[in-house]
Amino acid sequence: MQLWLVDHPTALDDLLYDHGLSLLDPSSCERVRRFYRRADACRCLVGRLLPRVLFSEHGVAPADMTFVTTDAGKPYCITPGLRAPLGYNVSHDSELVAMAFAPGDHGPPAFRIGVDVMKVQAPQREGFASFVHTVGDTLTDGEKRLLLSSDVPQNEALARFYLIWTIKEAYTKALGLGLGFDFRRIECDLATNVVSVDGAVAIDWRFEIFQVAVDEDTYQGTAVQFVGSGNGTVVSLTQGQIVRSGASRFLRNALRQLKGLELENADNSNK
């Protein structure tokens, strides 16, 4: 499994934003423009472009790319020019957009791959213990005990919460079932780094976690893939599996790769 990260999506200037829209099909372009807040539109734009750049690198001409969704809303690409099936999934939060991808070995047509990323931040309007109780219907009893243990410093408990949450989100996204999956069916035992579903270790799944710093903030993420055989353990993505770029550089590369358009980088920014 590989991971592409794009940071500072909201820093896109008007020129790059408008040129980026020109790389999308009319439906995707309308989806991006529908957002009221420019920051949300920028994140959506980058998220829509990531798979297009990916499939271009795998030999698919932009004109041959067709993106559709399953009945539950999970996107995938159908194209006659793809050398081998490829599964992907996209997530974004604040100043980070992530795409996990891998060969499409299980669960066509969208394949069983999911990713989730979230900025680690303390609750704004309530204490951490109250926050855990508020979201308690998504956590197992064991997870709540772990998070509320007096032996765990609050900053560590907060980091553990986001790890548990992104594991659950990424797993359900990999399933492609949409909303309605009971998160309590998933249990993350961080003492043993094992994930169980419905009381049984998820031995057919791979759980790969990552942490990223963007400016002063920390982002927690998890990528999940159905592999057919394994041990259900949580492991860290290696640096060799991750490619990271600033949004402005990513857009310039996308324009070059998908449209043959070179834009001068006036401020030499890597963002």
mmCIF file of N, CA, C and O in Angstrom, residues 38-108:
data_model
loop_
_atom_site.group_PDB
_atom_site.id
_atom_site.type_symbol
_atom_site.label_atom_id
_atom_site.label_comp_id
_atom_site.label_asym_id
_atom_site.label_seq_id
_atom_site.Cartn_x
_atom_site.Cartn_y
_atom_site.Cartn_z
ATOM 1 N N ARG A 38 -14.289 28.575 0.476
ATOM 2 C CA ARG A 38 -13.195 28.330 -0.471
ATOM 3 C C ARG A 38 -12.264 27.220 0.035
ATOM 4 O O ARG A 38 -11.782 26.404 -0.750
ATOM 5 N N ALA A 39 -12.007 27.178 1.343
ATOM 6 C CA ALA A 39 -11.121 26.157 1.884
ATOM 7 C C ALA A 39 -11.652 24.755 1.592
ATOM 8 O O ALA A 39 -10.892 23.849 1.217
ATOM 9 N N ASP A 40 -12.964 24.556 1.748
ATOM 10 C CA ASP A 40 -13.559 23.249 1.459
ATOM 11 C C ASP A 40 -13.432 22.914 -0.024
ATOM 12 O O ASP A 40 -13.174 21.763 -0.399
ATOM 13 N N ALA A 41 -13.619 23.908 -0.876
ATOM 14 C CA ALA A 41 -13.498 23.697 -2.318
ATOM 15 C C ALA A 41 -12.075 23.295 -2.695
ATOM 16 O O ALA A 41 -11.867 22.413 -3.537
ATOM 17 N N CYS A 42 -11.091 23.927 -2.068
ATOM 18 C CA CYS A 42 -9.693 23.606 -2.369
ATOM 19 C C CYS A 42 -9.356 22.170 -1.962
ATOM 20 O O CYS A 42 -8.671 21.447 -2.691
ATOM 21 N N ARG A 43 -9.836 21.764 -0.781
ATOM 22 C CA ARG A 43 -9.578 20.387 -0.341
ATOM 23 C C ARG A 43 -10.235 19.386 -1.286
ATOM 24 O O ARG A 43 -9.636 18.355 -1.638
ATOM 25 N N CYS A 44 -11.459 19.691 -1.705
ATOM 26 C CA CYS A 44 -12.161 18.808 -2.634
ATOM 27 C C CYS A 44 -11.438 18.739 -3.974
ATOM 28 O O CYS A 44 -11.305 17.668 -4.570
ATOM 29 N N LEU A 45 -10.963 19.879 -4.458
ATOM 30 C CA LEU A 45 -10.248 19.926 -5.725
ATOM 31 C C LEU A 45 -9.018 19.020 -5.690
ATOM 32 O O LEU A 45 -8.800 18.206 -6.601
ATOM 33 N N VAL A 46 -8.205 19.165 -4.652
ATOM 34 C CA VAL A 46 -7.007 18.328 -4.543
ATOM 35 C C VAL A 46 -7.395 16.860 -4.443
ATOM 36 O O VAL A 46 -6.782 15.989 -5.076
ATOM 37 N N GLY A 47 -8.438 16.567 -3.664
ATOM 38 C CA GLY A 47 -8.888 15.194 -3.530
ATOM 39 C C GLY A 47 -9.368 14.587 -4.835
ATOM 40 O O GLY A 47 -9.196 13.389 -5.077
ATOM 41 N N ARG A 48 -9.962 15.400 -5.700
ATOM 42 C CA ARG A 48 -10.411 14.914 -7.010
ATOM 43 C C ARG A 48 -9.249 14.736 -7.982
ATOM 44 O O ARG A 48 -9.293 13.871 -8.867
ATOM 45 N N LEU A 49 -8.220 15.551 -7.826
ATOM 46 C CA LEU A 49 -7.093 15.474 -8.753
ATOM 47 C C LEU A 49 -6.126 14.341 -8.419
ATOM 48 O O LEU A 49 -5.467 13.798 -9.317
ATOM 49 N N LEU A 50 -6.009 13.989 -7.157
ATOM 50 C CA LEU A 50 -5.054 12.947 -6.765
ATOM 51 C C LEU A 50 -5.229 11.646 -7.561
ATOM 52 O O LEU A 50 -4.258 11.137 -8.124
ATOM 53 N N PRO A 51 -6.435 11.061 -7.629
ATOM 54 C CA PRO A 51 -6.556 9.824 -8.415
ATOM 55 C C PRO A 51 -6.320 10.028 -9.905
ATOM 56 O O PRO A 51 -5.842 9.117 -10.588
ATOM 57 N N ARG A 52 -6.597 11.214 -10.418
ATOM 58 C CA ARG A 52 -6.337 11.459 -11.840
ATOM 59 C C ARG A 52 -4.832 11.438 -12.134
ATOM 60 O O ARG A 52 -4.396 10.883 -13.153
ATOM 61 N N VAL A 53 -4.056 12.034 -11.260
ATOM 62 C CA VAL A 53 -2.607 11.975 -11.425
ATOM 63 C C VAL A 53 -2.120 10.533 -11.270
ATOM 64 O O VAL A 53 -1.251 10.061 -12.013
ATOM 65 N N LEU A 54 -2.687 9.808 -10.307
ATOM 66 C CA LEU A 54 -2.302 8.411 -10.089
ATOM 67 C C LEU A 54 -2.535 7.568 -11.337
ATOM 68 O O LEU A 54 -1.638 6.838 -11.787
ATOM 69 N N PHE A 55 -3.736 7.654 -11.896
ATOM 70 C CA PHE A 55 -4.037 6.829 -13.064
ATOM 71 C C PHE A 55 -3.251 7.287 -14.288
ATOM 72 O O PHE A 55 -2.903 6.471 -15.153
ATOM 73 N N SER A 56 -2.939 8.562 -14.359
ATOM 74 C CA SER A 56 -2.082 9.036 -15.441
ATOM 75 C C SER A 56 -0.706 8.397 -15.351
ATOM 76 O O SER A 56 -0.125 7.987 -16.363
ATOM 77 N N GLU A 57 -0.178 8.302 -14.143
ATOM 78 C CA GLU A 57 1.132 7.668 -13.959
ATOM 79 C C GLU A 57 1.099 6.183 -14.288
ATOM 80 O O GLU A 57 2.146 5.575 -14.515
ATOM 81 N N HIS A 58 -0.101 5.597 -14.280
ATOM 82 C CA HIS A 58 -0.242 4.187 -14.626
ATOM 83 C C HIS A 58 -0.674 3.998 -16.076
ATOM 84 O O HIS A 58 -1.192 2.933 -16.449
ATOM 85 N N GLY A 59 -0.463 5.020 -16.887
ATOM 86 C CA GLY A 59 -0.625 4.864 -18.328
ATOM 87 C C GLY A 59 -1.986 5.185 -18.897
ATOM 88 O O GLY A 59 -2.242 4.901 -20.078
ATOM 89 N N VAL A 60 -2.879 5.788 -18.099
ATOM 90 C CA VAL A 60 -4.214 6.103 -18.590
ATOM 91 C C VAL A 60 -4.251 7.556 -19.057
ATOM 92 O O VAL A 60 -3.882 8.471 -18.314
ATOM 93 N N ALA A 61 -4.697 7.776 -20.275
ATOM 94 C CA ALA A 61 -4.834 9.136 -20.789
ATOM 95 C C ALA A 61 -5.987 9.845 -20.068
ATOM 96 O O ALA A 61 -7.009 9.224 -19.771
ATOM 97 N N PRO A 62 -5.830 11.126 -19.771
ATOM 98 C CA PRO A 62 -6.903 11.861 -19.075
ATOM 99 C C PRO A 62 -8.270 11.724 -19.742
ATOM 100 O O PRO A 62 -9.293 11.606 -19.059
ATOM 101 N N ALA A 63 -8.297 11.715 -21.055
ATOM 102 C CA ALA A 63 -9.580 11.628 -21.766
ATOM 103 C C ALA A 63 -10.252 10.275 -21.581
ATOM 104 O O ALA A 63 -11.460 10.137 -21.796
ATOM 105 N N ASP A 64 -9.472 9.264 -21.178
ATOM 106 C CA ASP A 64 -10.015 7.916 -21.009
ATOM 107 C C ASP A 64 -10.459 7.616 -19.582
ATOM 108 O O ASP A 64 -10.964 6.526 -19.302
ATOM 109 N N MET A 65 -10.241 8.555 -18.668
ATOM 110 C CA MET A 65 -10.598 8.320 -17.268
ATOM 111 C C MET A 65 -12.079 8.590 -17.045
ATOM 112 O O MET A 65 -12.587 9.650 -17.401
ATOM 113 N N THR A 66 -12.744 7.626 -16.437
ATOM 114 C CA THR A 66 -14.138 7.793 -16.058
ATOM 115 C C THR A 66 -14.289 7.396 -14.601
ATOM 116 O O THR A 66 -13.979 6.262 -14.226
ATOM 117 N N PHE A 67 -14.747 8.337 -13.781
ATOM 118 C CA PHE A 67 -14.909 8.083 -12.354
ATOM 119 C C PHE A 67 -16.387 7.955 -12.022
ATOM 120 O O PHE A 67 -17.196 8.805 -12.393
ATOM 121 N N VAL A 68 -16.713 6.887 -11.340
ATOM 122 C CA VAL A 68 -18.089 6.615 -10.941
ATOM 123 C C VAL A 68 -18.085 6.219 -9.461
ATOM 124 O O VAL A 68 -17.033 6.162 -8.826
ATOM 125 N N THR A 69 -19.259 5.955 -8.919
ATOM 126 C CA THR A 69 -19.352 5.534 -7.529
ATOM 127 C C THR A 69 -20.214 4.288 -7.411
ATOM 128 O O THR A 69 -21.066 4.010 -8.261
ATOM 129 N N THR A 70 -19.980 3.535 -6.342
ATOM 130 C CA THR A 70 -20.849 2.403 -6.021
ATOM 131 C C THR A 70 -22.188 2.939 -5.520
ATOM 132 O O THR A 70 -22.359 4.134 -5.303
ATOM 133 N N ASP A 71 -23.138 2.046 -5.293
ATOM 134 C CA ASP A 71 -24.440 2.467 -4.775
ATOM 135 C C ASP A 71 -24.306 3.148 -3.415
ATOM 136 O O ASP A 71 -25.111 4.014 -3.064
ATOM 137 N N ALA A 72 -23.270 2.760 -2.656
ATOM 138 C CA ALA A 72 -23.045 3.356 -1.337
ATOM 139 C C ALA A 72 -22.212 4.627 -1.408
ATOM 140 O O ALA A 72 -21.950 5.251 -0.378
ATOM 141 N N GLY A 73 -21.773 5.004 -2.633
ATOM 142 C CA GLY A 73 -21.063 6.268 -2.805
ATOM 143 C C GLY A 73 -19.559 6.186 -2.819
ATOM 144 O O GLY A 73 -18.888 7.221 -2.823
ATOM 145 N N LYS A 74 -18.973 4.983 -2.843
ATOM 146 C CA LYS A 74 -17.518 4.879 -2.874
ATOM 147 C C LYS A 74 -17.018 5.062 -4.308
ATOM 148 O O LYS A 74 -17.443 4.342 -5.216
ATOM 149 N N PRO A 75 -16.106 6.010 -4.548
ATOM 150 C CA PRO A 75 -15.651 6.275 -5.918
ATOM 151 C C PRO A 75 -14.630 5.252 -6.417
ATOM 152 O O PRO A 75 -13.871 4.682 -5.637
ATOM 153 N N TYR A 76 -14.629 5.061 -7.716
ATOM 154 C CA TYR A 76 -13.616 4.231 -8.356
ATOM 155 C C TYR A 76 -13.523 4.640 -9.821
ATOM 156 O O TYR A 76 -14.355 5.404 -10.323
ATOM 157 N N CYS A 77 -12.506 4.143 -10.492
ATOM 158 C CA CYS A 77 -12.240 4.519 -11.884
ATOM 159 C C CYS A 77 -12.476 3.330 -12.799
ATOM 160 O O CYS A 77 -12.028 2.209 -12.507
ATOM 161 N N ILE A 78 -13.191 3.560 -13.884
ATOM 162 C CA ILE A 78 -13.349 2.536 -14.909
ATOM 163 C C ILE A 78 -12.673 3.048 -16.175
ATOM 164 O O ILE A 78 -12.946 4.144 -16.638
ATOM 165 N N THR A 79 -11.773 2.272 -16.724
ATOM 166 C CA THR A 79 -11.055 2.690 -17.921
ATOM 167 C C THR A 79 -10.493 1.466 -18.625
ATOM 168 O O THR A 79 -10.024 0.522 -17.984
ATOM 169 N N PRO A 80 -10.528 1.462 -19.954
ATOM 170 C CA PRO A 80 -9.968 0.327 -20.690
ATOM 171 C C PRO A 80 -8.440 0.371 -20.776
ATOM 172 O O PRO A 80 -7.822 -0.591 -21.176
ATOM 173 N N GLY A 81 -7.833 1.495 -20.397
ATOM 174 C CA GLY A 81 -6.397 1.637 -20.591
ATOM 175 C C GLY A 81 -5.544 1.257 -19.409
ATOM 176 O O GLY A 81 -4.313 1.362 -19.464
ATOM 177 N N LEU A 82 -6.145 0.792 -18.316
ATOM 178 C CA LEU A 82 -5.387 0.492 -17.107
ATOM 179 C C LEU A 82 -4.722 -0.874 -17.235
ATOM 180 O O LEU A 82 -5.362 -1.872 -17.540
ATOM 181 N N ARG A 83 -3.411 -0.898 -16.971
ATOM 182 C CA ARG A 83 -2.653 -2.143 -17.142
ATOM 183 C C ARG A 83 -3.043 -3.199 -16.119
ATOM 184 O O ARG A 83 -3.035 -4.388 -16.405
ATOM 185 N N ALA A 84 -3.352 -2.795 -14.894
ATOM 186 C CA ALA A 84 -3.750 -3.719 -13.838
ATOM 187 C C ALA A 84 -4.719 -2.998 -12.918
ATOM 188 O O ALA A 84 -4.646 -1.773 -12.768
ATOM 189 N N PRO A 85 -5.663 -3.707 -12.297
ATOM 190 C CA PRO A 85 -6.629 -3.047 -11.408
ATOM 191 C C PRO A 85 -5.924 -2.276 -10.291
ATOM 192 O O PRO A 85 -4.893 -2.701 -9.764
ATOM 193 N N LEU A 86 -6.495 -1.148 -9.922
ATOM 194 C CA LEU A 86 -5.891 -0.287 -8.918
ATOM 195 C C LEU A 86 -7.001 0.278 -8.039
ATOM 196 O O LEU A 86 -7.970 0.840 -8.540
ATOM 197 N N GLY A 87 -6.849 0.104 -6.736
ATOM 198 C CA GLY A 87 -7.824 0.638 -5.796
ATOM 199 C C GLY A 87 -7.259 1.843 -5.069
ATOM 200 O O GLY A 87 -6.048 1.919 -4.826
ATOM 201 N N TYR A 88 -8.134 2.780 -4.713
ATOM 202 C CA TYR A 88 -7.664 3.979 -4.016
ATOM 203 C C TYR A 88 -8.773 4.501 -3.112
ATOM 204 O O TYR A 88 -9.943 4.138 -3.233
ATOM 205 N N ASN A 89 -8.400 5.377 -2.191
ATOM 206 C CA ASN A 89 -9.363 6.060 -1.343
ATOM 207 C C ASN A 89 -8.744 7.363 -0.868
ATOM 208 O O ASN A 89 -7.527 7.441 -0.687
ATOM 209 N N VAL A 90 -9.579 8.388 -0.678
ATOM 210 C CA VAL A 90 -9.107 9.738 -0.353
ATOM 211 C C VAL A 90 -9.752 10.220 0.934
ATOM 212 O O VAL A 90 -10.926 9.922 1.207
ATOM 213 N N SER A 91 -8.995 10.971 1.711
ATOM 214 C CA SER A 91 -9.508 11.601 2.925
ATOM 215 C C SER A 91 -8.843 12.959 3.082
ATOM 216 O O SER A 91 -7.721 13.166 2.605
ATOM 217 N N HIS A 92 -9.522 13.892 3.755
ATOM 218 C CA HIS A 92 -8.882 15.182 4.006
ATOM 219 C C HIS A 92 -9.435 15.818 5.272
ATOM 220 O O HIS A 92 -10.576 15.569 5.681
ATOM 221 N N ASP A 93 -8.606 16.603 5.905
ATOM 222 C CA ASP A 93 -9.012 17.373 7.070
ATOM 223 C C ASP A 93 -8.104 18.586 7.176
ATOM 224 O O ASP A 93 -6.876 18.453 7.094
ATOM 225 N N SER A 94 -8.691 19.743 7.301
ATOM 226 C CA SER A 94 -7.963 20.987 7.510
ATOM 227 C C SER A 94 -6.893 21.188 6.437
ATOM 228 O O SER A 94 -7.218 21.407 5.283
ATOM 229 N N GLU A 95 -5.610 21.070 6.791
ATOM 230 C CA GLU A 95 -4.534 21.365 5.845
ATOM 231 C C GLU A 95 -3.807 20.113 5.342
ATOM 232 O O GLU A 95 -2.618 20.163 5.014
ATOM 233 N N LEU A 96 -4.515 18.988 5.256
ATOM 234 C CA LEU A 96 -3.895 17.777 4.734
ATOM 235 C C LEU A 96 -4.910 16.959 3.946
ATOM 236 O O LEU A 96 -6.041 16.757 4.391
ATOM 237 N N VAL A 97 -4.490 16.512 2.759
ATOM 238 C CA VAL A 97 -5.280 15.605 1.926
ATOM 239 C C VAL A 97 -4.455 14.342 1.734
ATOM 240 O O VAL A 97 -3.256 14.410 1.441
ATOM 241 N N ALA A 98 -5.078 13.177 1.918
ATOM 242 C CA ALA A 98 -4.372 11.901 1.820
ATOM 243 C C ALA A 98 -5.071 10.984 0.836
ATOM 244 O O ALA A 98 -6.306 10.945 0.767
ATOM 245 N N MET A 99 -4.278 10.230 0.072
ATOM 246 C CA MET A 99 -4.811 9.184 -0.797
ATOM 247 C C MET A 99 -3.988 7.921 -0.598
ATOM 248 O O MET A 99 -2.764 7.927 -0.779
ATOM 249 N N ALA A 100 -4.654 6.835 -0.219
ATOM 250 C CA ALA A 100 -4.019 5.519 -0.142
ATOM 251 C C ALA A 100 -4.388 4.743 -1.399
ATOM 252 O O ALA A 100 -5.515 4.843 -1.893
ATOM 253 N N PHE A 101 -3.441 3.963 -1.912
ATOM 254 C CA PHE A 101 -3.743 3.161 -3.093
ATOM 255 C C PHE A 101 -2.899 1.896 -3.096
ATOM 256 O O PHE A 101 -1.838 1.825 -2.460
ATOM 257 N N ALA A 102 -3.397 0.899 -3.812
ATOM 258 C CA ALA A 102 -2.732 -0.406 -3.878
ATOM 259 C C ALA A 102 -3.332 -1.175 -5.046
ATOM 260 O O ALA A 102 -4.396 -0.821 -5.560
ATOM 261 N N PRO A 103 -2.663 -2.243 -5.489
ATOM 262 C CA PRO A 103 -3.252 -3.080 -6.534
ATOM 263 C C PRO A 103 -4.638 -3.560 -6.124
ATOM 264 O O PRO A 103 -4.880 -3.896 -4.958
ATOM 265 N N GLY A 104 -5.557 -3.580 -7.083
ATOM 266 C CA GLY A 104 -6.926 -3.996 -6.806
ATOM 267 C C GLY A 104 -7.050 -5.500 -6.813
ATOM 268 O O GLY A 104 -7.357 -6.102 -7.843
ATOM 269 N N ASP A 105 -6.812 -6.109 -5.653
ATOM 270 C CA ASP A 105 -6.833 -7.569 -5.560
ATOM 271 C C ASP A 105 -8.140 -8.129 -5.019
ATOM 272 O O ASP A 105 -8.475 -9.277 -5.273
ATOM 273 N N HIS A 106 -8.866 -7.333 -4.225
ATOM 274 C CA HIS A 106 -10.069 -7.851 -3.572
ATOM 275 C C HIS A 106 -11.179 -6.802 -3.606
ATOM 276 O O HIS A 106 -10.943 -5.621 -3.417
ATOM 277 N N GLY A 107 -12.394 -7.273 -3.829
ATOM 278 C CA GLY A 107 -13.574 -6.424 -3.714
ATOM 279 C C GLY A 107 -13.799 -5.458 -4.843
ATOM 280 O O GLY A 107 -14.073 -4.280 -4.588
ATOM 281 N N PRO A 108 -13.711 -5.903 -6.111
ATOM 282 C CA PRO A 108 -14.021 -4.989 -7.204
ATOM 283 C C PRO A 108 -15.489 -4.597 -7.163
ATOM 284 O O PRO A 108 -16.305 -5.293 -6.556
#
